[in-house]
Amino acid sequence: MAVLITGGAGYIGSHMALALRDAGEKAVVLDDLSTGHREAVPEGVPLVVGDVGDEALVLRTIAAHQIDAVAHFAARIVVPESVRDPLGTYAANTGKTRLLLGALVAAKVKRFIFSSTAAVYGLEPPTPTPETATPDPGSPYGSSKLMSEWILRDVGAAHGLNFVVLRYFNVAGADPQLRSGQRSAAASNLITVAARAALGMNDGLSIFGTDLPTPDGTGVRDYIHVSDLAQAHVAALEHLRRGGASMTLNCGYGWGYSVREVIDSVRRVSGRDFPVREAPRRPGDPFISIADARRIRAALGWRPSHEQLDQIVGDALRWEAFCWGARRPGQRTRRAG
Ligand code: UDP
């Protein structure tokens, strides 16, 4: 039996491939390498290059590797891009999830783990946000994931497919052994941008809004270490293999840090200063996003082990120095394609 990881050459999927390999599980990656990186796929894990919406390819892969469970990471994830190109986002995320599920029903695969997002909750959810909060996505990206959740719910009920939907809060950091990390030069998430600023790889960073209704006026987020998130997927797989019921779970720690607190952490851990500018709010950004994180602990027995902000930041810093320092010395990320 093996687990098919779609998007396994990407940031989070590659950490899932590592976590499964570390757990002695067999895994196979399906990735079209449009944003993923071949070198992100761990050694010993087969890579099938192709499209998750290609039913014949998915069926061949399932048969060739005796796939009994699928973890579906492959997606478009850039929110502003989803606003510019909603049709492309719905095709890539919702449409292809529907096609993938069609292939799994045909092949009688009964276990599915879906990468969803706190973006389904929208701009003003209750804080901390429980899974029972009414979804109200603030972007096509969030809508594309919520619609996928609904398709999955209905397909699960009709075809006896059990699933775990994992709604990620702010994923950050890198594998502590530096076997994987954020490989995208275009990554715009706060901890990556700040780590690159500390390493002199960009011109510093802008704080998007300093007059928000939060304790220090800047946005607050629930940052989760990517390795803890990968472990949540392993726990979800074990749950499904035990015959556990379908469920939807937040993936966060249940507390948040402001942009200024993240910047302080990056300065402290790196021992370096870097330019920080105050900029206007970014449209569509919630002020505060914090998970009510109790359900996943109760349901899966998941216990994070990298939840200190300085540890998340430290792993991000070490990864950035290793990845870009080793591969492209002296180059700035924006030219490092
Ligand atoms: N942020 C910022 N400057 C940046 C990137 C992000 O001030 O260069 C802020 C953003 O407004 C939010 C928080 O940092 O309050 C986390 O943003 P990120 O893009 O990492 O994730 P998001 O929560 O938007 O998915």
mmCIF file of C-alpha atoms and ligand atoms in Angstrom, residues 79 169-171 188-191 193-194 204-209 212 218-221 223 257-259 263 281-282 285-287 289, ligand 1:
data_model
loop_
_atom_site.group_PDB
_atom_site.id
_atom_site.type_symbol
_atom_site.label_atom_id
_atom_site.label_comp_id
_atom_site.label_asym_id
_atom_site.label_seq_id
_atom_site.Cartn_x
_atom_site.Cartn_y
_atom_site.Cartn_z
ATOM 1 C CA VAL A 79 -4.513 34.890 -3.408
ATOM 2 C CA PHE A 169 -3.446 28.613 9.049
ATOM 3 C CA ASN A 170 -0.065 30.309 8.288
ATOM 4 C CA VAL A 171 2.475 27.652 7.337
ATOM 5 C CA SER A 188 5.604 36.531 -0.433
ATOM 6 C CA ASN A 189 4.678 35.166 2.984
ATOM 7 C CA LEU A 190 5.897 37.188 5.921
ATOM 8 C CA ILE A 191 8.409 34.838 7.547
ATOM 9 C CA VAL A 193 10.306 37.683 3.189
ATOM 10 C CA ALA A 194 11.645 38.701 6.612
ATOM 11 C CA GLY A 204 13.725 44.730 3.404
ATOM 12 C CA LEU A 205 10.014 44.432 3.915
ATOM 13 C CA SER A 206 6.837 46.440 4.175
ATOM 14 C CA ILE A 207 4.355 46.087 7.011
ATOM 15 C CA PHE A 208 0.924 46.022 5.380
ATOM 16 C CA GLY A 209 -1.075 48.131 7.785
ATOM 17 C CA LEU A 212 -5.378 47.690 12.469
ATOM 18 C CA THR A 218 -0.362 45.046 12.767
ATOM 19 C CA GLY A 219 -1.897 41.797 11.498
ATOM 20 C CA VAL A 220 -1.955 38.761 13.772
ATOM 21 C CA ARG A 221 -1.536 35.222 12.476
ATOM 22 C CA TYR A 223 1.982 30.449 12.360
ATOM 23 C CA TYR A 257 1.830 36.738 16.617
ATOM 24 C CA SER A 258 1.723 40.199 15.096
ATOM 25 C CA VAL A 259 3.810 41.279 12.129
ATOM 26 C CA ILE A 263 10.026 40.922 12.678
ATOM 27 C CA ARG A 281 -3.216 47.738 4.498
ATOM 28 C CA ARG A 282 -3.409 44.981 1.913
ATOM 29 C CA ASP A 285 -6.287 40.702 4.582
ATOM 30 C CA PRO A 286 -8.096 39.665 7.773
ATOM 31 C CA PHE A 287 -6.856 41.591 10.817
ATOM 32 C CA SER A 289 -6.467 34.823 12.017
HETATM 33 N N1 UDP B 1 2.687 40.894 5.809
HETATM 34 C C1 UDP B 1 3.408 42.078 5.835
HETATM 35 N N2 UDP B 1 4.436 42.229 4.933
HETATM 36 C C2 UDP B 1 4.785 41.262 4.046
HETATM 37 C C3 UDP B 1 4.047 40.051 4.032
HETATM 38 C C4 UDP B 1 2.998 39.912 4.925
HETATM 39 O O1 UDP B 1 3.113 42.983 6.623
HETATM 40 O O2 UDP B 1 5.728 41.468 3.255
HETATM 41 C C5 UDP B 1 1.594 40.703 6.786
HETATM 42 C C6 UDP B 1 0.212 40.451 6.180
HETATM 43 O O3 UDP B 1 -0.475 41.663 5.984
HETATM 44 C C7 UDP B 1 -0.426 39.573 7.287
HETATM 45 C C8 UDP B 1 0.756 38.765 7.837
HETATM 46 O O4 UDP B 1 1.917 39.521 7.510
HETATM 47 O O5 UDP B 1 -0.928 40.390 8.345
HETATM 48 C C9 UDP B 1 0.888 37.377 7.210
HETATM 49 O O6 UDP B 1 0.847 37.517 5.781
HETATM 50 P P1 UDP B 1 1.253 36.340 4.800
HETATM 51 O O7 UDP B 1 1.301 36.915 3.430
HETATM 52 O O8 UDP B 1 2.472 35.644 5.320
HETATM 53 O O9 UDP B 1 0.066 35.300 4.940
HETATM 54 P P2 UDP B 1 -1.531 35.516 4.818
HETATM 55 O O10 UDP B 1 -2.035 35.560 6.222
HETATM 56 O O11 UDP B 1 -1.764 36.770 4.057
HETATM 57 O O12 UDP B 1 -1.975 34.296 4.114
#
